[in-house]
GROMACS .gro file of C-alpha atoms in nm:
model
  439
    1MET     CA    1 -11.573  22.612 -17.782
    2VAL     CA    2 -11.722  22.748 -17.425
    3ASN     CA    3 -11.485  22.832 -17.152
    4ARG     CA    4 -11.516  22.728 -16.840
    5GLU     CA    5 -11.446  23.066 -16.743
    6ASP     CA    6 -11.694  23.232 -16.986
    7ILE     CA    7 -11.933  23.097 -16.770
    8VAL     CA    8 -12.083  23.119 -16.430
    9TYR     CA    9 -12.339  22.765 -16.359
   10PHE     CA   10 -12.594  22.786 -16.063
   11GLY     CA   11 -12.733  22.441 -16.133
   12PRO     CA   12 -12.871  22.269 -15.843
   13GLY     CA   13 -12.677  21.925 -15.807
   14PRO     CA   14 -12.458  21.816 -15.960
   15ALA     CA   15 -12.286  22.147 -15.879
   16ALA     CA   16 -12.020  22.342 -16.007
   17LEU     CA   17 -11.682  22.272 -15.826
   18PRO     CA   18 -11.364  22.490 -15.761
   19THR     CA   19 -11.127  22.478 -16.063
   20ALA     CA   20 -10.848  22.418 -15.836
   21ALA     CA   21 -10.979  22.139 -15.654
   22LEU     CA   22 -11.109  22.007 -16.047
   23GLU     CA   23 -10.742  22.065 -16.173
   24GLU     CA   24 -10.605  21.875 -15.841
   25THR     CA   25 -10.801  21.635 -15.898
   26SER     CA   26 -10.717  21.572 -16.301
   27LYS     CA   27 -10.388  21.537 -16.224
   28ALA     CA   28 -10.426  21.268 -15.920
   29ILE     CA   29 -10.676  21.067 -16.191
   30LEU     CA   30 -10.353  21.034 -16.400
   31ASN     CA   31 -10.066  20.954 -16.157
   32TYR     CA   32 -10.136  21.014 -15.743
   33GLU     CA   33  -9.796  21.144 -15.562
   34SER     CA   34  -9.597  21.007 -15.848
   35THR     CA   35  -9.717  20.603 -15.761
   36GLY     CA   36  -9.771  20.566 -16.156
   37LEU     CA   37 -10.120  20.499 -16.056
   38GLY     CA   38 -10.399  20.729 -16.069
   39ILE     CA   39 -10.621  20.774 -15.741
   40ALA     CA   40 -10.898  20.593 -15.883
   41GLU     CA   41 -10.687  20.290 -15.947
   42HIS     CA   42 -10.523  20.224 -15.597
   43SER     CA   43 -10.678  20.010 -15.373
   44HIS     CA   44 -10.938  20.168 -15.121
   45ARG     CA   45 -10.759  19.934 -14.863
   46SER     CA   46 -10.416  20.103 -14.948
   47THR     CA   47 -10.211  20.324 -14.716
   48LEU     CA   48 -10.267  20.620 -14.950
   49ALA     CA   49 -10.645  20.572 -14.979
   50ASN     CA   50 -10.667  20.537 -14.562
   51LYS     CA   51 -10.481  20.853 -14.547
   52VAL     CA   52 -10.701  21.079 -14.799
   53LEU     CA   53 -10.973  20.930 -14.570
   54ALA     CA   54 -10.833  21.065 -14.283
   55ASP     CA   55 -10.758  21.390 -14.421
   56THR     CA   56 -11.080  21.435 -14.569
   57LYS     CA   57 -11.262  21.327 -14.189
   58VAL     CA   58 -11.028  21.575 -14.020
   59ALA     CA   59 -11.100  21.861 -14.254
   60LEU     CA   60 -11.500  21.796 -14.204
   61LYS     CA   61 -11.445  21.749 -13.886
   62THR     CA   62 -11.279  22.102 -13.815
   63LEU     CA   63 -11.506  22.313 -14.046
   64LEU     CA   64 -11.808  22.181 -13.865
   65ASP     CA   65 -11.669  22.162 -13.479
   66VAL     CA   66 -11.815  21.745 -13.491
   67PRO     CA   67 -11.707  21.679 -13.141
   68ASP     CA   68 -11.524  21.349 -13.029
   69SER     CA   69 -11.825  21.173 -12.923
   70TYR     CA   70 -11.969  21.141 -13.342
   71GLU     CA   71 -11.857  20.920 -13.584
   72ILE     CA   72 -11.795  21.031 -13.974
   73LEU     CA   73 -11.924  20.736 -14.202
   74PHE     CA   74 -11.850  20.769 -14.625
   75MET     CA   75 -12.160  20.624 -14.745
   76GLN     CA   76 -12.346  20.543 -15.111
   77ALA     CA   77 -12.641  20.574 -15.290
   78GLY     CA   78 -12.651  20.960 -15.196
   79GLY     CA   79 -12.896  21.160 -14.981
   80THR     CA   80 -13.206  20.897 -15.128
   81GLY     CA   81 -13.020  20.603 -14.993
   82GLU     CA   82 -13.028  20.758 -14.653
   83PHE     CA   83 -13.409  20.844 -14.667
   84SER     CA   84 -13.421  20.403 -14.626
   85ALA     CA   85 -13.058  20.428 -14.412
   86VAL     CA   86 -13.232  20.654 -14.128
   87VAL     CA   87 -13.525  20.399 -14.099
   88TYR     CA   88 -13.321  20.082 -14.118
   89ASN     CA   89 -13.085  20.214 -13.823
   90LEU     CA   90 -13.277  20.361 -13.615
   91VAL     CA   91 -13.562  20.183 -13.579
   92ALA     CA   92 -13.307  19.909 -13.471
   93VAL     CA   93 -13.137  20.121 -13.252
   94TRP     CA   94 -13.528  20.152 -13.105
   95VAL     CA   95 -13.555  19.787 -13.057
   96GLU     CA   96 -13.265  19.755 -12.921
   97ARG     CA   97 -13.286  20.015 -12.654
   98ARG     CA   98 -13.666  19.856 -12.601
   99ARG     CA   99 -13.542  19.499 -12.574
  100ARG     CA  100 -13.266  19.588 -12.309
  101LYS     CA  101 -13.516  19.806 -12.081
  102ALA     CA  102 -13.771  19.463 -12.103
  103GLU     CA  103 -13.479  19.235 -12.049
  104LYS     CA  104 -13.322  19.412 -11.733
  105GLU     CA  105 -13.706  19.447 -11.613
  106LEU     CA  106 -13.811  19.084 -11.636
  107SER     CA  107 -13.454  18.973 -11.532
  108GLY     CA  108 -13.515  19.164 -11.207
  109GLN     CA  109 -13.853  19.015 -11.166
  110GLY     CA  110 -13.671  18.628 -11.172
  111VAL     CA  111 -13.764  18.565 -11.552
  112SER     CA  112 -13.470  18.351 -11.727
  113GLY     CA  113 -13.422  18.108 -12.011
  114ALA     CA  114 -13.660  18.064 -12.267
  115ASP     CA  115 -13.929  18.231 -12.082
  116LEU     CA  116 -13.732  18.510 -12.049
  117GLU     CA  117 -13.746  18.558 -12.474
  118LYS     CA  118 -14.059  18.501 -12.502
  119ARG     CA  119 -14.162  18.765 -12.272
  120ILE     CA  120 -13.953  19.008 -12.426
  121LEU     CA  121 -14.094  18.923 -12.776
  122GLU     CA  122 -14.404  18.996 -12.622
  123ARG     CA  123 -14.394  19.309 -12.501
  124LEU     CA  124 -14.203  19.432 -12.812
  125LYS     CA  125 -14.480  19.328 -13.062
  126LYS     CA  126 -14.695  19.545 -12.819
  127GLU     CA  127 -14.463  19.873 -12.804
  128THR     CA  128 -14.409  19.796 -13.144
  129ALA     CA  129 -14.751  19.839 -13.241
  130ASP     CA  130 -14.852  20.086 -12.995
  131GLU     CA  131 -14.544  20.289 -12.942
  132LEU     CA  132 -14.300  20.315 -13.266
  133ARG     CA  133 -14.346  20.615 -13.413
  134CYS     CA  134 -14.099  20.798 -13.680
  135ASP     CA  135 -14.165  21.212 -13.637
  136TYR     CA  136 -14.129  21.374 -13.971
  137LEU     CA  137 -14.099  21.747 -14.043
  138VAL     CA  138 -14.271  21.784 -14.411
  139THR     CA  139 -14.132  22.096 -14.515
  140GLY     CA  140 -14.075  22.050 -14.923
  141SER     CA  141 -14.038  21.778 -15.148
  142TRP     CA  142 -13.750  21.598 -14.999
  143SER     CA  143 -13.874  21.552 -14.690
  144LEU     CA  144 -14.178  21.426 -14.782
  145LYS     CA  145 -13.996  21.201 -15.008
  146ALA     CA  146 -13.826  21.094 -14.709
  147SER     CA  147 -14.163  21.036 -14.518
  148GLN     CA  148 -14.305  20.852 -14.823
  149GLU     CA  149 -14.005  20.623 -14.803
  150ALA     CA  150 -14.000  20.538 -14.456
  151ALA     CA  151 -14.368  20.463 -14.512
  152ARG     CA  152 -14.330  20.273 -14.769
  153LEU     CA  153 -14.059  20.001 -14.583
  154ILE     CA  154 -14.209  19.950 -14.218
  155GLY     CA  155 -14.576  20.058 -14.301
  156PRO     CA  156 -14.787  20.406 -14.287
  157GLU     CA  157 -14.874  20.343 -13.907
  158TYR     CA  158 -14.558  20.396 -13.785
  159ILE     CA  159 -14.504  20.705 -13.980
  160ASN     CA  160 -14.632  21.100 -13.760
  161VAL     CA  161 -14.585  21.366 -14.027
  162ALA     CA  162 -14.556  21.605 -13.719
  163VAL     CA  163 -14.641  21.865 -13.984
  164ASP     CA  164 -14.704  21.923 -14.358
  165ALA     CA  165 -14.621  22.284 -14.448
  166ARG     CA  166 -14.849  22.271 -14.732
  167GLU     CA  167 -15.190  22.251 -14.513
  168SER     CA  168 -15.157  22.626 -14.437
  169ASN     CA  169 -14.961  22.734 -14.717
  170GLY     CA  170 -15.262  22.620 -15.025
  171GLY     CA  171 -15.163  22.317 -15.058
  172LYS     CA  172 -14.805  22.407 -15.207
  173PHE     CA  173 -14.474  22.403 -15.007
  174GLY     CA  174 -14.360  22.749 -14.928
  175LYS     CA  175 -14.355  22.877 -14.547
  176ILE     CA  176 -14.271  22.654 -14.226
  177PRO     CA  177 -14.572  22.670 -13.972
  178ALA     CA  178 -14.548  22.782 -13.609
  179GLU     CA  179 -14.382  22.542 -13.357
  180LYS     CA  180 -14.667  22.589 -13.148
  181THR     CA  181 -14.851  22.422 -13.429
  182TRP     CA  182 -14.665  22.099 -13.469
  183ALA     CA  183 -14.782  21.771 -13.394
  184PRO     CA  184 -14.436  21.560 -13.269
  185THR     CA  185 -14.461  21.237 -13.064
  186PRO     CA  186 -14.457  21.359 -12.698
  187THR     CA  187 -14.153  21.276 -12.498
  188LYS     CA  188 -14.151  21.104 -12.157
  189SER     CA  189 -14.124  21.453 -11.999
  190LYS     CA  190 -14.451  21.596 -12.186
  191GLY     CA  191 -14.591  21.234 -12.091
  192GLY     CA  192 -14.531  21.036 -12.386
  193LYS     CA  193 -14.346  20.769 -12.508
  194GLY     CA  194 -14.129  20.944 -12.764
  195SER     CA  195 -14.036  20.859 -13.134
  196ALA     CA  196 -13.764  20.713 -13.279
  197PHE     CA  197 -13.654  21.009 -13.462
  198VAL     CA  198 -13.731  21.321 -13.537
  199TYR     CA  199 -13.672  21.370 -13.897
  200TYR     CA  200 -13.646  21.711 -14.123
  201CYS     CA  201 -13.478  21.877 -14.421
  202ASP     CA  202 -13.251  22.196 -14.345
  203ASN     CA  203 -13.302  22.335 -14.681
  204GLU     CA  204 -13.505  22.187 -14.926
  205THR     CA  205 -13.348  22.243 -15.328
  206VAL     CA  206 -13.658  22.226 -15.519
  207ASP     CA  207 -13.893  22.465 -15.318
  208GLY     CA  208 -13.648  22.759 -15.181
  209VAL     CA  209 -13.717  22.674 -14.810
  210GLU     CA  210 -13.442  22.679 -14.565
  211PHE     CA  211 -13.497  22.635 -14.184
  212PRO     CA  212 -13.357  22.967 -14.052
  213SER     CA  213 -13.198  22.755 -13.734
  214PHE     CA  214 -13.230  22.501 -13.515
  215PRO     CA  215 -13.633  22.427 -13.387
  216GLN     CA  216 -13.699  22.527 -13.033
  217SER     CA  217 -13.936  22.274 -13.027
  218LEU     CA  218 -13.627  21.996 -13.069
  219GLU     CA  219 -13.395  22.168 -12.814
  220SER     CA  220 -13.286  21.911 -12.573
  221LEU     CA  221 -13.401  22.004 -12.244
  222GLY     CA  222 -13.120  21.784 -12.026
  223GLY     CA  223 -13.277  21.486 -11.963
  224ASP     CA  224 -13.149  21.125 -12.023
  225GLU     CA  225 -13.005  21.071 -12.395
  226GLU     CA  226 -13.344  20.800 -12.486
  227ASP     CA  227 -13.608  21.030 -12.339
  228GLU     CA  228 -13.490  21.341 -12.579
  229PRO     CA  229 -13.588  21.380 -12.923
  230LEU     CA  230 -13.331  21.221 -13.159
  231VAL     CA  231 -13.298  21.466 -13.442
  232VAL     CA  232 -13.189  21.367 -13.790
  233ALA     CA  233 -13.161  21.676 -14.032
  234ASP     CA  234 -13.067  21.610 -14.447
  235MET     CA  235 -12.822  21.880 -14.491
  236SER     CA  236 -12.800  21.755 -14.863
  237SER     CA  237 -12.819  22.115 -15.042
  238ASN     CA  238 -12.650  22.377 -14.709
  239ILE     CA  239 -12.409  22.145 -14.573
  240LEU     CA  240 -12.067  22.390 -14.512
  241SER     CA  241 -12.283  22.727 -14.566
  242ARG     CA  242 -12.300  22.780 -14.209
  243LYS     CA  243 -12.225  22.739 -13.872
  244VAL     CA  244 -12.412  22.402 -13.734
  245ASP     CA  245 -12.417  22.321 -13.346
  246VAL     CA  246 -12.363  21.926 -13.439
  247GLY     CA  247 -12.423  21.829 -13.067
  248LYS     CA  248 -12.796  21.918 -13.093
  249PHE     CA  249 -12.827  21.669 -13.372
  250GLY     CA  250 -12.850  21.222 -13.365
  251LEU     CA  251 -12.738  21.244 -13.666
  252ILE     CA  252 -12.672  21.440 -13.978
  253PHE     CA  253 -12.615  21.339 -14.356
  254ALA     CA  254 -12.516  21.513 -14.654
  255GLY     CA  255 -12.442  21.469 -15.050
  256ALA     CA  256 -12.142  21.546 -15.156
  257GLN     CA  257 -12.262  21.683 -15.522
  258LYS     CA  258 -12.367  22.048 -15.416
  259ASN     CA  259 -12.120  22.167 -15.159
  260VAL     CA  260 -11.857  21.945 -15.101
  261GLY     CA  261 -11.730  21.729 -15.415
  262VAL     CA  262 -11.893  21.521 -15.695
  263THR     CA  263 -12.195  21.212 -15.670
  264GLY     CA  264 -12.044  20.982 -15.509
  265ILE     CA  265 -12.067  20.999 -15.162
  266THR     CA  266 -12.249  21.092 -14.870
  267PHE     CA  267 -12.155  21.188 -14.530
  268VAL     CA  268 -12.311  21.080 -14.221
  269ILE     CA  269 -12.231  21.212 -13.890
  270LEU     CA  270 -12.372  21.037 -13.625
  271ARG     CA  271 -12.363  20.983 -13.263
  272LYS     CA  272 -12.135  20.733 -13.095
  273SER     CA  273 -12.399  20.637 -12.857
  274LEU     CA  274 -12.611  20.487 -13.155
  275LEU     CA  275 -12.383  20.286 -13.226
  276PRO     CA  276 -12.181  19.944 -13.086
  277PRO     CA  277 -12.073  19.890 -12.814
  278LEU     CA  278 -12.298  20.163 -12.677
  279THR     CA  279 -12.568  20.036 -12.854
  280ALA     CA  280 -12.605  19.666 -12.976
  281SER     CA  281 -12.734  19.628 -13.324
  282ALA     CA  282 -13.106  19.452 -13.259
  283PRO     CA  283 -13.088  19.139 -13.454
  284ALA     CA  284 -13.245  19.081 -13.831
  285SER     CA  285 -13.421  18.731 -13.651
  286LEU     CA  286 -13.601  18.999 -13.385
  287LEU     CA  287 -13.704  19.305 -13.646
  288ARG     CA  288 -13.888  18.995 -13.893
  289ALA     CA  289 -14.020  18.882 -13.559
  290LEU     CA  290 -14.138  19.250 -13.513
  291GLY     CA  291 -14.275  19.262 -13.815
  292LEU     CA  292 -13.970  19.496 -13.950
  293PRO     CA  293 -13.723  19.502 -14.217
  294PRO     CA  294 -13.392  19.402 -14.144
  295GLY     CA  295 -13.193  19.683 -14.358
  296PRO     CA  296 -12.941  19.623 -14.679
  297ILE     CA  297 -12.596  19.534 -14.459
  298ILE     CA  298 -12.473  19.841 -14.740
  299PHE     CA  299 -12.698  20.072 -14.555
  300ASP     CA  300 -12.620  19.900 -14.151
  301TYR     CA  301 -12.399  20.204 -13.968
  302PRO     CA  302 -12.233  19.959 -13.711
  303THR     CA  303 -12.088  19.721 -14.008
  304ILE     CA  304 -11.969  20.060 -14.169
  305ALA     CA  305 -11.869  20.229 -13.867
  306LYS     CA  306 -11.646  19.911 -13.819
  307ASN     CA  307 -11.504  19.925 -14.117
  308ASN     CA  308 -11.394  20.254 -14.124
  309SER     CA  309 -11.635  20.308 -14.439
  310LEU     CA  310 -11.462  20.067 -14.615
  311TYR     CA  311 -11.686  19.780 -14.593
  312ASN     CA  312 -11.717  19.720 -14.972
  313THR     CA  313 -11.532  19.956 -15.247
  314LEU     CA  314 -11.552  20.287 -15.146
  315SER     CA  315 -11.480  20.530 -15.482
  316ILE     CA  316 -11.144  20.707 -15.305
  317LEU     CA  317 -11.144  20.965 -15.566
  318ASP     CA  318 -11.472  21.121 -15.457
  319VAL     CA  319 -11.331  21.107 -15.106
  320TYR     CA  320 -11.029  21.290 -15.237
  321THR     CA  321 -11.200  21.510 -15.473
  322ALA     CA  322 -11.436  21.640 -15.143
  323GLY     CA  323 -11.087  21.642 -14.928
  324ARG     CA  324 -10.979  21.927 -15.225
  325VAL     CA  325 -11.316  22.135 -15.154
  326MET     CA  326 -11.275  22.143 -14.790
  327GLU     CA  327 -10.891  22.140 -14.717
  328PRO     CA  328 -10.871  22.490 -14.885
  329MET     CA  329 -11.135  22.619 -14.664
  330VAL     CA  330 -10.969  22.495 -14.350
  331ASN     CA  331 -10.655  22.677 -14.453
  332LYS     CA  332 -10.860  23.000 -14.619
  333PHE     CA  333 -11.105  23.093 -14.232
  334GLY     CA  334 -10.882  22.943 -13.977
  335GLU     CA  335 -11.029  22.990 -13.658
  336GLN     CA  336 -11.359  23.115 -13.840
  337LYS     CA  337 -11.410  22.782 -13.980
  338VAL     CA  338 -11.724  22.727 -14.179
  339ALA     CA  339 -11.837  23.115 -14.034
  340GLY     CA  340 -11.565  23.209 -14.292
  341MET     CA  341 -11.820  23.023 -14.580
  342GLN     CA  342 -12.123  23.179 -14.406
  343ALA     CA  343 -12.041  23.520 -14.450
  344ILE     CA  344 -11.988  23.487 -14.807
  345ALA     CA  345 -12.298  23.291 -14.868
  346ASP     CA  346 -12.524  23.540 -14.676
  347ARG     CA  347 -12.359  23.807 -14.883
  348LYS     CA  348 -12.414  23.641 -15.208
  349SER     CA  349 -12.802  23.551 -15.095
  350LYS     CA  350 -12.829  23.928 -14.952
  351ILE     CA  351 -12.706  24.064 -15.317
  352LEU     CA  352 -12.940  23.841 -15.508
  353TYR     CA  353 -13.278  23.850 -15.313
  354GLU     CA  354 -13.249  24.222 -15.298
  355ALA     CA  355 -13.251  24.261 -15.659
  356LEU     CA  356 -13.527  24.082 -15.693
  357ASP     CA  357 -13.711  24.221 -15.439
  358LYS     CA  358 -13.642  24.610 -15.638
  359PHE     CA  359 -13.887  24.484 -15.894
  360PRO     CA  360 -14.210  24.296 -15.729
  361ARG     CA  361 -14.418  24.410 -16.051
  362VAL     CA  362 -14.168  24.140 -16.227
  363TYR     CA  363 -14.047  23.897 -16.022
  364SER     CA  364 -14.181  23.715 -15.685
  365VAL     CA  365 -14.008  23.496 -15.480
  366VAL     CA  366 -14.178  23.173 -15.405
  367PRO     CA  367 -14.109  23.115 -15.062
  368ASP     CA  368 -14.216  23.337 -14.744
  369VAL     CA  369 -13.932  23.576 -14.666
  370SER     CA  370 -13.911  23.417 -14.306
  371VAL     CA  371 -13.812  23.073 -14.464
  372ARG     CA  372 -13.622  23.208 -14.792
  373SER     CA  373 -13.309  22.987 -14.864
  374ARG     CA  374 -12.980  23.113 -14.908
  375MET     CA  375 -12.862  22.816 -15.135
  376ASN     CA  376 -13.170  22.805 -15.358
  377LEU     CA  377 -13.321  23.111 -15.458
  378CYS     CA  378 -13.703  23.040 -15.642
  379PHE     CA  379 -13.873  23.279 -15.789
  380ARG     CA  380 -14.118  23.383 -16.088
  381VAL     CA  381 -14.117  23.558 -16.382
  382TYR     CA  382 -14.386  23.814 -16.458
  383ALA     CA  383 -14.634  23.555 -16.222
  384GLY     CA  384 -14.468  23.246 -16.424
  385ASP     CA  385 -14.549  23.371 -16.762
  386ALA     CA  386 -14.457  23.062 -16.962
  387GLU     CA  387 -14.270  23.304 -17.247
  388LYS     CA  388 -14.141  23.540 -17.036
  389GLU     CA  389 -13.958  23.304 -16.829
  390LYS     CA  390 -13.852  23.152 -17.131
  391GLU     CA  391 -13.702  23.461 -17.257
  392TRP     CA  392 -13.507  23.569 -16.908
  393LEU     CA  393 -13.332  23.227 -16.898
  394LYS     CA  394 -13.228  23.290 -17.266
  395GLY     CA  395 -13.131  23.627 -17.166
  396ALA     CA  396 -12.944  23.452 -16.835
  397GLU     CA  397 -12.784  23.207 -17.067
  398GLU     CA  398 -12.627  23.458 -17.371
  399LYS     CA  399 -12.465  23.658 -17.048
  400GLY     CA  400 -12.312  23.312 -16.942
  401LEU     CA  401 -12.535  23.259 -16.679
  402THR     CA  402 -12.633  22.909 -16.689
  403GLY     CA  403 -12.791  22.599 -16.490
  404LEU     CA  404 -13.124  22.871 -16.338
  405LYS     CA  405 -13.426  22.616 -16.500
  406GLY     CA  406 -13.622  22.558 -16.190
  407HIS     CA  407 -13.735  22.208 -16.095
  408ARG     CA  408 -13.908  22.029 -16.296
  409SER     CA  409 -14.208  21.936 -16.081
  410VAL     CA  410 -14.259  22.337 -15.995
  411GLY     CA  411 -14.119  22.507 -16.260
  412GLY     CA  412 -13.993  22.864 -16.267
  413ILE     CA  413 -13.644  22.988 -16.159
  414ARG     CA  414 -13.412  22.862 -15.946
  415ILE     CA  415 -13.014  23.009 -15.855
  416SER     CA  416 -12.890  22.763 -15.689
  417ASN     CA  417 -12.599  23.000 -15.449
  418TYR     CA  418 -12.353  22.695 -15.356
  419ASN     CA  419 -12.050  22.779 -15.201
  420SER     CA  420 -11.818  22.755 -15.555
  421VAL     CA  421 -12.026  23.027 -15.705
  422PRO     CA  422 -11.826  23.360 -15.644
  423GLU     CA  423 -11.908  23.655 -15.480
  424GLU     CA  424 -11.833  23.859 -15.879
  425GLY     CA  425 -12.081  23.573 -16.020
  426ALA     CA  426 -12.338  23.637 -15.802
  427GLU     CA  427 -12.284  24.025 -15.858
  428LYS     CA  428 -12.282  23.990 -16.257
  429LEU     CA  429 -12.633  23.775 -16.199
  430ALA     CA  430 -12.795  24.023 -16.002
  431LYS     CA  431 -12.709  24.320 -16.243
  432TYR     CA  432 -12.868  24.100 -16.497
  433ILE     CA  433 -13.210  24.075 -16.264
  434GLU     CA  434 -13.198  24.429 -16.233
  435ASP     CA  435 -13.104  24.490 -16.600
  436TYR     CA  436 -13.441  24.292 -16.685
  437GLY     CA  437 -13.641  24.422 -16.451
  438HIS     CA  438 -13.624  24.780 -16.578
  439GLN     CA  439 -13.696  24.657 -16.940
   0.00000   0.00000   0.00000
């Protein structure tokens, strides 16, 4: 029998969890706080469950320095569900803001009653056709899927792929083109009308590409929020691995199953200005009149926020597990917060990349050095020789180094260097990389 301590798991997700977190969770599953019921059996509306929810929110907010002007939601359906939820919600926000502006201007001209409603709808139909755009930075497989889902939901005519990284890299992902080559929808300050949002994936797990920092071209110029880029980031695979200036984003989402917990919950951090009462939801009837789809109620951010993420039965077990991962980080790193975890993640990735780079004859790292992911290190052995890669994987597994096969769509080798991978685990793998390279 293989014991937990016999292996180091580098799987891409669901990822390994800290053993201490699993031990606490296993006890809670049987009997939570001496109640005679396990954590998974308690009502999601109970006082105990609400405390779990509140404590987990506090841990996430503390680690990332989430401002008070942001709401934290616990959603379901994973990161892929957010591909859809982002479109449903932020297009509805775009429509409502346009409706509100039209109502104010037309009312000021003395238009009222049924004529006002008719004129608003006519104006919104024209603006939707001419001006509604959702910008996507396509730098890997997941941002590509997100853009495709957006096109499927509302129509490709509303989707602007501001950059497709494959176009400058021989049809493959592996680079992030210079920002001056991007073609986002111009904001008002640049002579345009702006997009409903600008979407990117901060770390692409399949392709090993990570944005080194927040894109400079998306920085706020200090104007009105509605005239600035509303930036959305998928941080499912690098959340809590480095510092994030949350205030630069309209919305951040992250599936829990890589760095925070188990499959089943997704964190959504969004500006309260995108929620009622600051921004009301565009009515479903209005969206339909504009040829736009209203989203399922379970993806509706205002509904989830109003109900403290408990509109339907949320898995409190999954929330509790995430808390068992985050709260020790809060205690361990103190004032460093997530920067403490970043230092560890950076050291581990440095050790691994240095080992790979020592043997260019044997190993070829897939992405450009400027965008190498610290979380997902993708490389080929002997230029992708299938037999050599099988040999390499077999040798790694014999040493207890598991979960290293690349994604089925691209092949090769992938080291998923998530937070639960201990530094000694990264060192053990680096030694195997070097030992194989010397053969």
